[in-house]
Amino acid sequence: TKIMLKYLSLISLLFLISCTNSRKDSMSESVANSKQDIESAECSFSDFVKKFSEDSIFQKKHIKFPLEIVSYGTDYEDSDSVWFVKESEWKFITLKDSVIEGIKYIHKVYATSYIVTKLGEDTGINIDYNFDKSGKTWVLNRIEDHSN
């Protein structure tokens, strides 16, 4: 019976090791898939931003009007300001880096949204363009001005 008990213990141990390895494989496969999803979403969003910055008609179709714009209080203003821009009042914008103007854009990726931040070198410009996923595309739904 001691031999039988050792034999059963050995089989149980092998079974346990086998289950642990298969779970590790499925977990690492899941992590790899989610990384690929994020990378392809980043690439797709970059393509979207490029078209958004080049095509005024495409841009208007991908903005939630009236568009909320928030300007946070600066050193000179104590209170925040909020206003809404109608489609007829919208002026075309570009979200591309500009060496001449010293403007740089940074893309921040979140689970269901993207933020494109406009930073002005030596100017204090800091504006967030908030995009949410809508179906298979993105929509600009809010602009937040943190400039000082």
GROMACS .gro file of C-alpha atoms in nm:
model
  148
    1THR     CA    1   0.000   0.000   0.000
    2LYS     CA    2   0.294   0.236   0.059
    3ILE     CA    3   0.400   0.184  -0.302
    4MET     CA    4   0.044   0.247  -0.417
    5LEU     CA    5   0.026   0.568  -0.208
    6LYS     CA    6   0.358   0.693  -0.353
    7TYR     CA    7   0.238   0.609  -0.703
    8LEU     CA    8  -0.089   0.803  -0.652
    9SER     CA    9   0.104   1.098  -0.504
   10LEU     CA   10   0.336   1.103  -0.806
   11ILE     CA   11   0.043   1.094  -1.051
   12SER     CA   12  -0.132   1.373  -0.858
   13LEU     CA   13   0.183   1.584  -0.864
   14LEU     CA   14   0.227   1.535  -1.239
   15PHE     CA   15  -0.138   1.626  -1.296
   16LEU     CA   16  -0.102   1.940  -1.084
   17ILE     CA   17   0.211   2.049  -1.272
   18SER     CA   18   0.038   1.988  -1.605
   19CYS     CA   19  -0.263   2.203  -1.506
   20THR     CA   20  -0.040   2.484  -1.379
   21ASN     CA   21   0.160   2.493  -1.704
   22SER     CA   22  -0.152   2.502  -1.921
   23ARG     CA   23  -0.293   2.789  -1.713
   24LYS     CA   24   0.036   2.981  -1.747
   25ASP     CA   25   0.030   2.926  -2.124
   26SER     CA   26  -0.329   3.051  -2.154
   27MET     CA   27  -0.253   3.351  -1.931
   28SER     CA   28   0.057   3.450  -2.131
   29GLU     CA   29  -0.139   3.400  -2.455
   30SER     CA   30  -0.414   3.627  -2.319
   31VAL     CA   31  -0.160   3.895  -2.220
   32ALA     CA   32   0.005   3.874  -2.564
   33ASN     CA   33  -0.335   3.912  -2.737
   34SER     CA   34  -0.428   4.218  -2.530
   35LYS     CA   35  -0.090   4.380  -2.608
   36GLN     CA   36  -0.150   4.319  -2.979
   37ASP     CA   37  -0.499   4.471  -2.950
   38ILE     CA   38  -0.359   4.785  -2.786
   39GLU     CA   39  -0.080   4.814  -3.044
   40SER     CA   40  -0.324   4.781  -3.337
   41ALA     CA   41  -0.563   5.029  -3.174
   42GLU     CA   42  -0.277   5.277  -3.134
   43CYS     CA   43  -0.188   5.235  -3.500
   44SER     CA   44  -0.551   5.276  -3.605
   45PHE     CA   45  -0.591   5.583  -3.385
   46SER     CA   46  -0.279   5.737  -3.540
   47ASP     CA   47  -0.436   5.687  -3.884
   48PHE     CA   48  -0.759   5.840  -3.756
   49VAL     CA   49  -0.579   6.148  -3.614
   50LYS     CA   50  -0.394   6.194  -3.942
   51LYS     CA   51  -0.720   6.199  -4.139
   52PHE     CA   52  -0.889   6.412  -3.868
   53SER     CA   53  -0.608   6.668  -3.911
   54GLU     CA   54  -0.622   6.675  -4.291
   55ASP     CA   55  -0.991   6.657  -4.384
   56SER     CA   56  -1.229   6.925  -4.252
   57ILE     CA   57  -1.544   6.732  -4.351
   58PHE     CA   58  -1.416   6.414  -4.182
   59GLN     CA   59  -1.327   6.623  -3.877
   60LYS     CA   60  -1.676   6.771  -3.838
   61LYS     CA   61  -1.831   6.425  -3.873
   62HIS     CA   62  -1.617   6.304  -3.582
   63ILE     CA   63  -1.702   6.574  -3.329
   64LYS     CA   64  -1.988   6.559  -3.082
   65PHE     CA   65  -2.165   6.895  -3.119
   66PRO     CA   66  -2.222   7.107  -2.928
   67LEU     CA   67  -1.861   7.047  -2.822
   68GLU     CA   68  -1.783   7.114  -2.457
   69ILE     CA   69  -1.471   7.322  -2.396
   70VAL     CA   70  -1.336   7.365  -2.045
   71SER     CA   71  -1.072   7.621  -1.955
   72TYR     CA   72  -0.929   7.561  -1.611
   73GLY     CA   73  -0.844   7.865  -1.400
   74THR     CA   74  -0.491   7.996  -1.439
   75ASP     CA   75  -0.275   8.208  -1.213
   76TYR     CA   76  -0.476   8.514  -1.323
   77GLU     CA   77  -0.824   8.356  -1.321
   78ASP     CA   78  -0.951   8.178  -1.012
   79SER     CA   79  -1.249   8.006  -1.171
   80ASP     CA   80  -1.294   7.755  -1.450
   81SER     CA   81  -1.486   7.844  -1.766
   82VAL     CA   82  -1.711   7.610  -1.963
   83TRP     CA   83  -1.872   7.682  -2.297
   84PHE     CA   84  -2.011   7.490  -2.592
   85VAL     CA   85  -1.923   7.530  -2.958
   86LYS     CA   86  -2.187   7.465  -3.223
   87GLU     CA   87  -2.098   7.298  -3.552
   88SER     CA   88  -2.149   7.626  -3.739
   89GLU     CA   89  -1.893   7.796  -3.511
   90TRP     CA   90  -1.627   7.524  -3.540
   91LYS     CA   91  -1.293   7.617  -3.693
   92PHE     CA   92  -1.077   7.343  -3.844
   93ILE     CA   93  -0.786   7.230  -3.624
   94THR     CA   94  -0.482   7.015  -3.685
   95LEU     CA   95  -0.335   6.772  -3.434
   96LYS     CA   96   0.007   6.741  -3.597
   97ASP     CA   97   0.343   6.843  -3.454
   98SER     CA   98   0.472   7.178  -3.575
   99VAL     CA   99   0.844   7.245  -3.550
  100ILE     CA  100   0.797   7.607  -3.657
  101GLU     CA  101   0.540   7.686  -3.388
  102GLY     CA  102   0.709   7.467  -3.125
  103ILE     CA  103   0.398   7.253  -3.084
  104LYS     CA  104   0.410   6.884  -2.992
  105TYR     CA  105   0.123   6.635  -2.958
  106ILE     CA  106   0.126   6.338  -2.722
  107HIS     CA  107  -0.119   6.048  -2.752
  108LYS     CA  108  -0.243   5.890  -2.428
  109VAL     CA  109  -0.414   5.554  -2.461
  110TYR     CA  110  -0.687   5.436  -2.222
  111ALA     CA  111  -0.926   5.140  -2.233
  112THR     CA  112  -1.213   5.318  -2.415
  113SER     CA  113  -1.069   5.658  -2.492
  114TYR     CA  114  -0.773   5.848  -2.625
  115ILE     CA  115  -0.641   6.187  -2.527
  116VAL     CA  116  -0.429   6.393  -2.760
  117THR     CA  117  -0.239   6.655  -2.562
  118LYS     CA  118  -0.112   6.968  -2.735
  119LEU     CA  119   0.200   7.105  -2.567
  120GLY     CA  120   0.367   7.431  -2.660
  121GLU     CA  121   0.737   7.448  -2.590
  122ASP     CA  122   0.813   7.756  -2.379
  123THR     CA  123   0.456   7.888  -2.418
  124GLY     CA  124   0.260   7.712  -2.144
  125ILE     CA  125   0.011   7.566  -2.393
  126ASN     CA  126  -0.140   7.243  -2.255
  127ILE     CA  127  -0.467   7.134  -2.417
  128ASP     CA  128  -0.629   6.789  -2.399
  129TYR     CA  129  -0.847   6.670  -2.688
  130ASN     CA  130  -1.061   6.387  -2.548
  131PHE     CA  131  -1.178   6.119  -2.794
  132ASP     CA  132  -1.413   5.832  -2.711
  133LYS     CA  133  -1.464   5.517  -2.912
  134SER     CA  134  -1.794   5.524  -3.100
  135GLY     CA  135  -1.856   5.202  -3.289
  136LYS     CA  136  -1.543   5.142  -3.496
  137THR     CA  137  -1.423   5.502  -3.493
  138TRP     CA  138  -1.352   5.788  -3.253
  139VAL     CA  139  -1.537   6.107  -3.169
  140LEU     CA  140  -1.398   6.425  -3.015
  141ASN     CA  141  -1.629   6.492  -2.722
  142ARG     CA  142  -1.445   6.746  -2.504
  143ILE     CA  143  -1.153   6.987  -2.503
  144GLU     CA  144  -0.979   7.075  -2.177
  145ASP     CA  145  -0.745   7.373  -2.165
  146HIS     CA  146  -0.489   7.346  -1.884
  147SER     CA  147  -0.268   7.625  -2.025
  148ASN     CA  148  -0.126   7.885  -1.795
   0.00000   0.00000   0.00000
